[in-house]
Coordinates of C-alpha atoms in Angstrom, one line a residue:
Chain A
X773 CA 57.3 66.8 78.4
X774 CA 53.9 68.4 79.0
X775 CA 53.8 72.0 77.6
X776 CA 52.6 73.2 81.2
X777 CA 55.4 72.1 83.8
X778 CA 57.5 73.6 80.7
X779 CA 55.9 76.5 80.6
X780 CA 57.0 77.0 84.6
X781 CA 60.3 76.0 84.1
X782 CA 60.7 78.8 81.9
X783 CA 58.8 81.4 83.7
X784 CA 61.1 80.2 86.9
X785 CA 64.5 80.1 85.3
X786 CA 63.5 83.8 83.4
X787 CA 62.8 85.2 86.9
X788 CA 66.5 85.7 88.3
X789 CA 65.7 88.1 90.9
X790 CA 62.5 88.4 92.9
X791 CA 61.7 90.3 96.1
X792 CA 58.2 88.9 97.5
X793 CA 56.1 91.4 99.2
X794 CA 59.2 92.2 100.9
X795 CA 59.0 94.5 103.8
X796 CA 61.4 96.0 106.4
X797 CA 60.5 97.5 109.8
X798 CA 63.1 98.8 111.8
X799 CA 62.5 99.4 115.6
X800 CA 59.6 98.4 117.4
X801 CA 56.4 99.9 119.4
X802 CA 55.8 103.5 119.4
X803 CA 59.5 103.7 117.7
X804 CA 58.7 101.3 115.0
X805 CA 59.2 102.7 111.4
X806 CA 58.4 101.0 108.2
X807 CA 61.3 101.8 105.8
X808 CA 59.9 99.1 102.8
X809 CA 56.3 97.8 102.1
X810 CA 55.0 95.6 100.1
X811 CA 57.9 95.0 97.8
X812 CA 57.5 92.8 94.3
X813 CA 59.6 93.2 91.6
X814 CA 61.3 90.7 90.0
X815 CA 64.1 91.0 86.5
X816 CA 65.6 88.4 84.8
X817 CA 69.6 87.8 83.8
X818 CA 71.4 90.4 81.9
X819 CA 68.9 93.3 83.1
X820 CA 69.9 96.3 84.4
X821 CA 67.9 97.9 87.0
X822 CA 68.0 101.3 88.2
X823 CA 66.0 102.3 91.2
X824 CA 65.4 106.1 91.8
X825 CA 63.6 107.8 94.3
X826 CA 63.6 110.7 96.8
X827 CA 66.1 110.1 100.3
X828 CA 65.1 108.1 102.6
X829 CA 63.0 106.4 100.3
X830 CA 64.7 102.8 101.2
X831 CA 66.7 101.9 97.9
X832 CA 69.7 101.4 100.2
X833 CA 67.6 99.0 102.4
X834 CA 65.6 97.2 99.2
X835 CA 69.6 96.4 97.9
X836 CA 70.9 95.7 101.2
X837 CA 67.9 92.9 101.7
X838 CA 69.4 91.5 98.0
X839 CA 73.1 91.6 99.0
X840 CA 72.0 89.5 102.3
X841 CA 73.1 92.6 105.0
X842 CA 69.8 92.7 106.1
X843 CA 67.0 90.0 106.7
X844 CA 63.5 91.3 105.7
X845 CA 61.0 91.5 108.4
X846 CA 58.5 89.9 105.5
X847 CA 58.3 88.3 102.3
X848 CA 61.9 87.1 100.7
X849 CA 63.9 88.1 98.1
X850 CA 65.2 85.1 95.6
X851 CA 68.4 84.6 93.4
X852 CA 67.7 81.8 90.9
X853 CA 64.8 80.6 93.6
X854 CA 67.3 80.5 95.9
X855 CA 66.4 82.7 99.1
X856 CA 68.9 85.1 100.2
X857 CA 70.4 83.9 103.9
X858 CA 73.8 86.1 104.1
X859 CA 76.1 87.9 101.7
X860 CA 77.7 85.7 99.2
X861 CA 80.2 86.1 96.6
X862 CA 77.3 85.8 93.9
X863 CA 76.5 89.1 94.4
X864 CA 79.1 91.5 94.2
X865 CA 78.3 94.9 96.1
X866 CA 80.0 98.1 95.2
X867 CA 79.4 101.1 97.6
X868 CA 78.9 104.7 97.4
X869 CA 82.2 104.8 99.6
X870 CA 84.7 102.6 97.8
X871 CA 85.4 101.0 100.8
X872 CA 89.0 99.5 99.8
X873 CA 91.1 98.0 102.1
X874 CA 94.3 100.3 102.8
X875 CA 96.6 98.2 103.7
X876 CA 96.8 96.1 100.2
X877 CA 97.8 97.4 96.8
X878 CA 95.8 98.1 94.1
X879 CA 96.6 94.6 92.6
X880 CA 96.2 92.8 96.3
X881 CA 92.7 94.6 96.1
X882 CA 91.4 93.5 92.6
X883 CA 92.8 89.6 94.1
X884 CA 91.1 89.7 97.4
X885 CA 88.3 87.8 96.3
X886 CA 89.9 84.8 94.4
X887 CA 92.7 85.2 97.4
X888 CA 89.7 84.2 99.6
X889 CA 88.6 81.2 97.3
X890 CA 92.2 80.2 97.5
X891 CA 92.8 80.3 93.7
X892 CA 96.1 79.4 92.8
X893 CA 98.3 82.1 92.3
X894 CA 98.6 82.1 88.3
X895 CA 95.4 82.1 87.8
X896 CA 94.9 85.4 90.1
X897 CA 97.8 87.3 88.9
X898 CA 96.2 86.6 85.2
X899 CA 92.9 87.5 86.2
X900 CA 94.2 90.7 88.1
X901 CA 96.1 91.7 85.4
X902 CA 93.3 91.6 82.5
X903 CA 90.8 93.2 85.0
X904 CA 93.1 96.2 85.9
X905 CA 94.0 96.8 82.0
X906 CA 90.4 96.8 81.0
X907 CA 89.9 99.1 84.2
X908 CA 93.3 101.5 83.2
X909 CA 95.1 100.8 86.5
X910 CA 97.5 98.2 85.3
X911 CA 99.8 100.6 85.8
X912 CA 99.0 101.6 89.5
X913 CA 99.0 98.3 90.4
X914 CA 101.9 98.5 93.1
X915 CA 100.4 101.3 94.0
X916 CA 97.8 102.1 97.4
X917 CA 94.5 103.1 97.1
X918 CA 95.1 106.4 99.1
X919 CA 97.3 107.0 96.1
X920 CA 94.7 107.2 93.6
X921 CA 91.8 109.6 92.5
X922 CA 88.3 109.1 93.7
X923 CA 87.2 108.1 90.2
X924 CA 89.8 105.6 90.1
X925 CA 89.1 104.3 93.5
X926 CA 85.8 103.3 92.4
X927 CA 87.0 101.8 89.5
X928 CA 88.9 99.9 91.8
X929 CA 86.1 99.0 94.1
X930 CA 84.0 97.7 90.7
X931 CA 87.3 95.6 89.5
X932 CA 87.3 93.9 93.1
X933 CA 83.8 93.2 92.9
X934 CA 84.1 92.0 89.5
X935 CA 86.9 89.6 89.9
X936 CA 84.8 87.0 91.6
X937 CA 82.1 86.7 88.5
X938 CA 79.6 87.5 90.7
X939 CA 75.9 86.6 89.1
X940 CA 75.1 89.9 89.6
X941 CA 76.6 93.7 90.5
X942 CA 74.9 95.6 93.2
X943 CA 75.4 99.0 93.3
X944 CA 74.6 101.8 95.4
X945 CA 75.0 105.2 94.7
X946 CA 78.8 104.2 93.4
X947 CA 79.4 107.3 91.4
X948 CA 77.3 109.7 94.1
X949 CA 80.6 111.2 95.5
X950 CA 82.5 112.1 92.0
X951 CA 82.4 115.0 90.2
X952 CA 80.0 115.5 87.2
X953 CA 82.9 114.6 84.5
X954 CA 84.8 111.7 86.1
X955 CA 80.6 110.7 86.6
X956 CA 79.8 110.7 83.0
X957 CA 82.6 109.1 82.2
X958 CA 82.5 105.8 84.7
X959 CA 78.7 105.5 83.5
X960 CA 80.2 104.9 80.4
X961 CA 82.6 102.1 81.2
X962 CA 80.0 100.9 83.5
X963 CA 78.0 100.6 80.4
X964 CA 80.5 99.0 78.4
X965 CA 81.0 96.6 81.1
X966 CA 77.5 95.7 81.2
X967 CA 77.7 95.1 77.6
X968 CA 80.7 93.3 77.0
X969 CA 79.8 90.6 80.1
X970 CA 75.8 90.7 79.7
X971 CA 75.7 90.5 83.5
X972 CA 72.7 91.3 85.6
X973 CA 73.3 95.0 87.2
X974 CA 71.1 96.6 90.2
X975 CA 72.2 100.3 90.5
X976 CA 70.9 102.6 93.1
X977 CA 70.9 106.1 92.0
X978 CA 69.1 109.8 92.8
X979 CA 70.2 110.5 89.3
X980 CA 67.0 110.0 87.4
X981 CA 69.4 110.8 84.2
X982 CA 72.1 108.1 84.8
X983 CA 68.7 105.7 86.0
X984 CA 67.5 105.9 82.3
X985 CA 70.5 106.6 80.8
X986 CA 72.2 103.2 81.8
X987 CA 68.8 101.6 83.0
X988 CA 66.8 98.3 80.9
X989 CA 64.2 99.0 83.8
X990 CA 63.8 102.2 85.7
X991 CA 62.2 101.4 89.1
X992 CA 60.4 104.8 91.0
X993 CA 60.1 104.3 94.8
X994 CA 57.9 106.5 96.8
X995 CA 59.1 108.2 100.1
X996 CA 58.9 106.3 102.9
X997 CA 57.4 103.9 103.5
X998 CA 58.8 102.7 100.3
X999 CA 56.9 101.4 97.8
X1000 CA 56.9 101.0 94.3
X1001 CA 55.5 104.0 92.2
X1002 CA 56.2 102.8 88.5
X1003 CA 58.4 100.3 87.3
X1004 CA 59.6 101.7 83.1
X1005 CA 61.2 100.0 80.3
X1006 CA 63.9 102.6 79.1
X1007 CA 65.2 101.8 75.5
X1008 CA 68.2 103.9 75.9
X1009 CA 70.5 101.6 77.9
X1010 CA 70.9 98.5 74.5
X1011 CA 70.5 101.3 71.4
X1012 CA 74.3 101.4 69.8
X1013 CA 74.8 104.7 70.1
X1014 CA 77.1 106.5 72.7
X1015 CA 77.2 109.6 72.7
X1016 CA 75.7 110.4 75.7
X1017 CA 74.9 114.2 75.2
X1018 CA 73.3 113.2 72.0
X1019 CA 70.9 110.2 73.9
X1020 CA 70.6 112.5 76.5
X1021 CA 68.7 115.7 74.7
X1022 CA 66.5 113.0 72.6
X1023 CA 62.9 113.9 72.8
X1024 CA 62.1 110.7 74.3
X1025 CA 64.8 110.6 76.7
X1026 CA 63.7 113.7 78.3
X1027 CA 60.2 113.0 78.6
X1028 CA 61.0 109.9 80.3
X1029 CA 63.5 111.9 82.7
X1030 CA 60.7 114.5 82.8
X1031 CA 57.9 111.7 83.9
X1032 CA 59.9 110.3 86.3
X1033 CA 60.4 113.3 87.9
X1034 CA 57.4 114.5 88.6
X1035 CA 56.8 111.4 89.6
X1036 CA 59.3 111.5 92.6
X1037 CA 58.0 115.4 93.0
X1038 CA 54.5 114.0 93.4
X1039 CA 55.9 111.3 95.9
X1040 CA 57.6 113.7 98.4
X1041 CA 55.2 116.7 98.5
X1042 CA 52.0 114.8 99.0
Chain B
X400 CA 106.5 139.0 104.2
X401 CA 107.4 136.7 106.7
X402 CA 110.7 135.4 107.7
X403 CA 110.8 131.7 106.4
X404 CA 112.6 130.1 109.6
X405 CA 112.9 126.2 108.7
X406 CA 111.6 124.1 111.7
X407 CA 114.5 122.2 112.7
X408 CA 116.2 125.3 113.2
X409 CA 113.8 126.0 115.9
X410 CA 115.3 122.5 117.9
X411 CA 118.6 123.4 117.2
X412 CA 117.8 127.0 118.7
X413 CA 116.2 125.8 122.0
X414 CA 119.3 123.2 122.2
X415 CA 121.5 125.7 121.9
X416 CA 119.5 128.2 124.6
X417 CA 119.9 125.2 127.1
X418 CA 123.2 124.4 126.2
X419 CA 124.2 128.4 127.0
X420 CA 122.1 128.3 130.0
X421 CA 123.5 125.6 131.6
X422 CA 127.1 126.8 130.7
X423 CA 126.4 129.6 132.2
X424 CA 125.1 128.8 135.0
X425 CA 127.8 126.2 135.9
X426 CA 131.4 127.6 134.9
X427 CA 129.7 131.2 135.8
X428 CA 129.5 130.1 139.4
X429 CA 126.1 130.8 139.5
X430 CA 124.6 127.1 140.8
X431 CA 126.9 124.8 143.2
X432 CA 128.4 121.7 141.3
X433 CA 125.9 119.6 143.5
X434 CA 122.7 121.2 142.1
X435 CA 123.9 120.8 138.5
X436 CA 127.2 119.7 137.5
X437 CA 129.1 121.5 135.0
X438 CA 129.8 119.3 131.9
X439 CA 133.5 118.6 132.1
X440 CA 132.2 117.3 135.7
X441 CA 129.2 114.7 133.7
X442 CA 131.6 113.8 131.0
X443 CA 134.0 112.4 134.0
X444 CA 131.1 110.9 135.8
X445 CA 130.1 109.0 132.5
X446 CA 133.7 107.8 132.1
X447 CA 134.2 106.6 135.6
X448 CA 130.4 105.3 135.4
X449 CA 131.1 103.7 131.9
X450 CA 135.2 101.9 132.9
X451 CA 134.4 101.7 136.5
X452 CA 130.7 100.6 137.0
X453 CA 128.5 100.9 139.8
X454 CA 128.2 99.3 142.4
X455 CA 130.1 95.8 141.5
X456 CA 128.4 96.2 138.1
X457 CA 129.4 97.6 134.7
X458 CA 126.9 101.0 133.3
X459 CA 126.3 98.6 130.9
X460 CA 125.3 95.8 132.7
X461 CA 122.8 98.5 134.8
X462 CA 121.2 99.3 131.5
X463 CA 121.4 96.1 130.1
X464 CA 118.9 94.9 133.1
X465 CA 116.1 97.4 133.2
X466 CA 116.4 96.7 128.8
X467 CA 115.6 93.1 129.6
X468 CA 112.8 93.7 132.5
X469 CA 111.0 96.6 129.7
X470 CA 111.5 94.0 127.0
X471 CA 109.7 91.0 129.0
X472 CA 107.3 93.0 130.6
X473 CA 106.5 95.2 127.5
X474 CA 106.2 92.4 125.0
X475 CA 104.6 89.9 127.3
X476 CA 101.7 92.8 128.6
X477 CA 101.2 93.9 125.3
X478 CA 101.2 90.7 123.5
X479 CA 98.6 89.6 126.1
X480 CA 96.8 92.9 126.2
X481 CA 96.4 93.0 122.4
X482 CA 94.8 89.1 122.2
X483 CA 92.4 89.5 124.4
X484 CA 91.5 93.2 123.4
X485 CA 91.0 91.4 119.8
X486 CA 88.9 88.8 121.5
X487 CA 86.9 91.6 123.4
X488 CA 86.3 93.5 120.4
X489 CA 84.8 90.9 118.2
X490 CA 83.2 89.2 121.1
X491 CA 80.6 91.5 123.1
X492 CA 81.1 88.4 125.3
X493 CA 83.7 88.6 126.2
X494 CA 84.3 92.1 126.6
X495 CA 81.6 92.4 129.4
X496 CA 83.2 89.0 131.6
X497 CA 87.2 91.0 131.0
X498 CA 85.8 95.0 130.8
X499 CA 85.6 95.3 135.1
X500 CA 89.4 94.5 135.4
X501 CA 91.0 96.0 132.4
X502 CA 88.9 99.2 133.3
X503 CA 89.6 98.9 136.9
X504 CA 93.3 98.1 136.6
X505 CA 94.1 100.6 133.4
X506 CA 93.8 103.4 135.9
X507 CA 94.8 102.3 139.0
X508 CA 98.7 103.5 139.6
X509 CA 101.3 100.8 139.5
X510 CA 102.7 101.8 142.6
X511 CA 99.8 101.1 144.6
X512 CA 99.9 97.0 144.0
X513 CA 103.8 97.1 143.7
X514 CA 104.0 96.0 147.4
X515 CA 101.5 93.4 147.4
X516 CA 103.3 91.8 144.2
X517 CA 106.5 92.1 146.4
X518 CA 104.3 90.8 149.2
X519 CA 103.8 87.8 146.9
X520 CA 106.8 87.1 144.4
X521 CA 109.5 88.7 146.8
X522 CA 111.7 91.3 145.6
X523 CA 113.5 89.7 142.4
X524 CA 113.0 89.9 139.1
X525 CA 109.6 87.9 139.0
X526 CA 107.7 91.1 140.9
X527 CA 109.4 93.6 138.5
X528 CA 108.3 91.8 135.1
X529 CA 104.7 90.7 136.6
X530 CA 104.5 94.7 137.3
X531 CA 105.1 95.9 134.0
X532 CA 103.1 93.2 132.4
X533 CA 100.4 94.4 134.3
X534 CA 101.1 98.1 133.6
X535 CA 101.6 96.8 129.5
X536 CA 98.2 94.8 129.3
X537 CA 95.3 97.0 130.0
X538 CA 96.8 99.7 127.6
X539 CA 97.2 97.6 125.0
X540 CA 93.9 95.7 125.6
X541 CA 91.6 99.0 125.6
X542 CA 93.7 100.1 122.2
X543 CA 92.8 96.7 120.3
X544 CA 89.4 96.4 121.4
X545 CA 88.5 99.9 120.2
X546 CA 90.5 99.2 116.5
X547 CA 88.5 96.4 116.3
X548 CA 85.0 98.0 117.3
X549 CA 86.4 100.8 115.0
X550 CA 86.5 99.1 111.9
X551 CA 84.3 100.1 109.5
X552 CA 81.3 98.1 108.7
X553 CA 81.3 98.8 105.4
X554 CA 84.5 97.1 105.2
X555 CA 83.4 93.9 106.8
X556 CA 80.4 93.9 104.3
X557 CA 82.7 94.1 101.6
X558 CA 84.9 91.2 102.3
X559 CA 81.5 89.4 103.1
X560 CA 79.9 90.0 99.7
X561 CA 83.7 89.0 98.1
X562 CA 82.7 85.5 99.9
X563 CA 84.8 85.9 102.9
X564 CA 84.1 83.6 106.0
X565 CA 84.1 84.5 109.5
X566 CA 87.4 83.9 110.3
X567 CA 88.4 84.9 106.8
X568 CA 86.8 88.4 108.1
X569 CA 88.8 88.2 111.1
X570 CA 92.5 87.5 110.0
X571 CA 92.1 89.7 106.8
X572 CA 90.0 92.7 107.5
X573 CA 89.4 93.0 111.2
X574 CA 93.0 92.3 111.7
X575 CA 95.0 94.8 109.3
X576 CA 92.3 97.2 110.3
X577 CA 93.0 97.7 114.0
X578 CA 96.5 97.3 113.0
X579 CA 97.2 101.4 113.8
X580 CA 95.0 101.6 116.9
X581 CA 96.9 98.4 118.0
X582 CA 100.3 100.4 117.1
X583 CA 99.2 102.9 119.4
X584 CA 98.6 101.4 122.2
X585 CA 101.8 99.8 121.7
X586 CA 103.6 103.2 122.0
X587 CA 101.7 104.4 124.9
X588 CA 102.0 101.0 126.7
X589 CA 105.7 101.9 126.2
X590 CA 105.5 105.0 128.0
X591 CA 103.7 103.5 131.3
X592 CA 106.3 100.7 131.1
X593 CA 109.2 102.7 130.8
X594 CA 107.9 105.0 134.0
X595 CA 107.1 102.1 136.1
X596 CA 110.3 100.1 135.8
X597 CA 111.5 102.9 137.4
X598 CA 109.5 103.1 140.1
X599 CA 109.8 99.7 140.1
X600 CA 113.7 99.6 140.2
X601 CA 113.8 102.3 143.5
X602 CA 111.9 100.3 145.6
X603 CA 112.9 97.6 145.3
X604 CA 116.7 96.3 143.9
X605 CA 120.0 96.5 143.7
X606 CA 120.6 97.0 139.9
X607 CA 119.1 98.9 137.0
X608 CA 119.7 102.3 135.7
X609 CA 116.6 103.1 137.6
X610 CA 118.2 102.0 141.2
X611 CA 121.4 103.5 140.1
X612 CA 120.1 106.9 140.2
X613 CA 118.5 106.6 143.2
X614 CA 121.2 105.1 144.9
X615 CA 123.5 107.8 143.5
X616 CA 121.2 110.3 144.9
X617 CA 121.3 108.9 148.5
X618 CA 125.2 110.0 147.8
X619 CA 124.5 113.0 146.9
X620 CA 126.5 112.1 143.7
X621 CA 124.6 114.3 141.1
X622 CA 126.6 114.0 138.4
X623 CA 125.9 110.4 138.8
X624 CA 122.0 111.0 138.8
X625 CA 122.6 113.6 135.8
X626 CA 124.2 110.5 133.7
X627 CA 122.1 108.3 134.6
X628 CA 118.7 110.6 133.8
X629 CA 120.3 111.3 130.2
X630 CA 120.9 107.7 129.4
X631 CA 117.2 106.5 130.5
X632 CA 116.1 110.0 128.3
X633 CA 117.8 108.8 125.5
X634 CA 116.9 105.0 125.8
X635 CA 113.4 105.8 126.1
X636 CA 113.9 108.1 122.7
X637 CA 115.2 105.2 120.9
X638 CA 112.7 103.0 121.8
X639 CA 110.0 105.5 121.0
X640 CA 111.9 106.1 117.6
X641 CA 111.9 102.3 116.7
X642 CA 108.7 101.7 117.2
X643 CA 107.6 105.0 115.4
X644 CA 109.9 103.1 112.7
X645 CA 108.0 99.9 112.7
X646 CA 104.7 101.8 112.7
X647 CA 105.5 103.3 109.6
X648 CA 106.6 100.8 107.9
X649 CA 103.9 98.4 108.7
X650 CA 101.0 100.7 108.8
X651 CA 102.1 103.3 106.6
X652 CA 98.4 103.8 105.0
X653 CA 96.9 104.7 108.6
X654 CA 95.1 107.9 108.7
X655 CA 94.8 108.3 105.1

């Protein structure tokens, strides 16, 4: 095979994700605001992404264009050269809200998407059950999800997601409504997670912390209209170590923090 | 500190007040037997009602009538109210070709268009049940199309992004979720049932715990009207109580 066309199949098949000078206009005439411009980014398999930036900055819509909720008003967005057209089980979305569904258990929950492929029931009780061990909530599996904590509820939502080995884990803002201890703690079995399965993660944050902290690639988005400010490789997110107070208060780590905060200062005072 | 009074003592208190008053006001001579009857008088009037019958039918028989007409007209209206409020939730559609009559018939009293169902089905049982379908479906209707429009869309995204399809969206997340609102409507349609078979039963019948008491009242038998009014009290209770029952047990996460 000639070393060119190979040289494209590997640029193509590195590229997993790619938005294309995506943007997204909502309303139209006088009323007509941009919320993203000009969009390009792209990551490959088994990065994660964080994307930081001030409110209203338009991470929710740049993940909503990925997860197929919304259809961009230019450019495209690409899984595996594939252009988003609709939500898919590929791309499993958790939400700042858990948004469980009530009326199942906690075990009918972490089944609901292999329920909806129809997988035979053996093989979802098994894949339940080794989810909600990893996750701690075998035991709560008979129970509700009004029964459980908030932290667990997202754990919850993340098993759900999980259960269909989706491609890739969308996330936005999913530990934005616990408090600062359960928080630390789920970025750490986030992390894990991440590690153990090598899967792709997009996470939405305002954190600029957890953004590095759990981050391969830091993206900075300016207010809106967004736009990309500064896309960072963070080191932090493969070293071994774990003790997150200890990363934390490294040197590096809070220069980066420090850079990428004036950064988003910069961005919504200009 | 505060007296801790539990709560049901309250009800037992105001049943007991009632209970006093009427006493009272009965073997105390206060009231003639015809206003209100004194109970030894009711518990007679129950046990002539319940061995003799009235009016060439058994009590039981009365009751057992307007049950049936509720029943038919309740489950039919509501069954029919709740598909096509589904429908006109999910379907903007068909919300704006059904929203003129269900908004125009939901308040419009059941007595008015009683006679012109008379008019057209005559005065059996067909009128009676078409009435109380009519008075079921627009209650229930309103109540599922607003569950529906009131599911979360959050929700919906999440089943979408677990690979649901659209009718996968429908039957197990649109469904479940307007499941309470649904529930309801269910109990109110209840209510305006219960009231119209009523109405329904004076004008026009000859059977029915509803016509009883009116044709007791042309008698001026009030002990007659008072058993009657208790029985139709307590029916509608248990009614209300089993569907609370259901509600509970088949919802039991709403409003958490």
């Amino acid at each position: 095979m000639p070393d060119a066309s190979g040289s494209v199949a590997r640029v193509s098949s590195e590229a997993f994700v790619t938005f294309d000078n995506v943007g997204v206009t909502y309303g139209s005439g006088a009323a007509r605001v941009a919320a993203l411009e000009n969009i390009s980014l792209s990551f490959r398999a088994g990065d994660f992404v964080s994307i930081v930036g001030p409110s209203g900055c338009g991470k929710t819509t740049l993940m909503q264009t990925l997860a197929g909720f919304l259809k961009p008003s230019h450019g495209r967005v690409t899984i595996e050269g594939r252009t988003v057209d609709g939500p898919g089980a590929d791309r499993g979305v958790v939400f700042q809200q858990p948004a469980l569904f009530p009326w199942l258990t906690v075990a009918g929950n972490a089944g609901f998407g292999p329920m909806l492929r129809g997988a035979a029931k053996s093989q979802r009780t098994e894949v339940v059950e080794r989810n909600l061990r990893m996750a701690g909530l075998w035991d709560f599996r008979d129970r509700y999800p009004y029964e459980l904590s908030g932290g667990m509820q997202q754990r919850l939502a993340i098993v759900r997601a999980l259960a269909n080995d989706p491609k890739i884990l969308l996330m936005d803002e999913p530990f934005g409504a616990l408090d600062a201890l359960t928080r630390e703690q789920m970025q750490e079995e986030l992390h894990a997670v991440w590690r153990r399965t090598g899967m792709t993660v997009l996470l939405i944050t305002h954190s600029v912390e957890e953004a590095i902290y759990l981050g391969t690639d830091v993206v900075v988005m300016s207010q809106r209209p967004g736009r990309i400010m500064e896309r960072i490789a963070a080191p932090f997110a493969r070293r071994d170590e774990r003790n997150s107070r200890a990363v934390k208060s490294l040197p590096e780590f809070v220069a980066m923090r420090e850079h990428v905060l004036s950064l988003i200062w910069r961005s919504g005072h200009s | 500190m505060a007296l801790r009074i539990p709560l049901r003592a309250w009800t037992v208190v105001s049943a007991l007040v009632l209970a006093a008053a009427w006493l009272t006001l009965t073997w105390g001579g206060f009231v003639r037997d015809l206003f209100l009857p004194p109970p030894d008088q009711l518990w007679d009037a129950f046990n002539d009602l319940a061995t003799d019958g009235y009016k060439n039918r058994t009590l039981w028989e009365h009751l057992q009538i307007s049950l049936w007409r509720i029943f038919a007209g309740f489950v039919t209206g509501a069954l029919a109210g709740t598909f096509l409020g589904l429908a006109m939730g999910y379907w903007r559609g068909v919300a704006a070709l059904a929203s003129p009559f269900v908004e125009f018939l939901r308040p419009l009293p059941q007595l008015a268009y009683l006679m012109l169902l008379i008019i057209w089905f005559g005065i059996g049982e067909t009128s009676k049940i078409i009435l109380l379908f009519l008075a079921a479906l627009p209650v229930s209707a309103v109540a599922a199309r607003d569950g529906v429009r009131n599911v979360p869309a959050q929700r919906i995204h999440a089943a979408r992004t677990l690979g649901a399809t659209e009718w996968q969206v429908f039957r197990h997340v649109v469904l479940p979720s307007a499941l309470p609102e649904i529930f309801t409507g269910a109990r109110i349609g209840v209510g305006v049932v219960y009231g119209t078979l009523i109405a329904a039963e004076i004008i026009a019948g000859s059977s029915g715990i509803g016509w009883m008491i009116l044709d007791a009242g042309r008698f001026l038998r009030s002990d007659y009207v008072f058993v009657g009014i208790i029985l139709i009290g307590l029916m509608g209770v248990a009614l209300n109580g089993a569907l609370v029952a259901l509600e509970t047990r088949l919802v039991h996460w709403a409003g958490r």
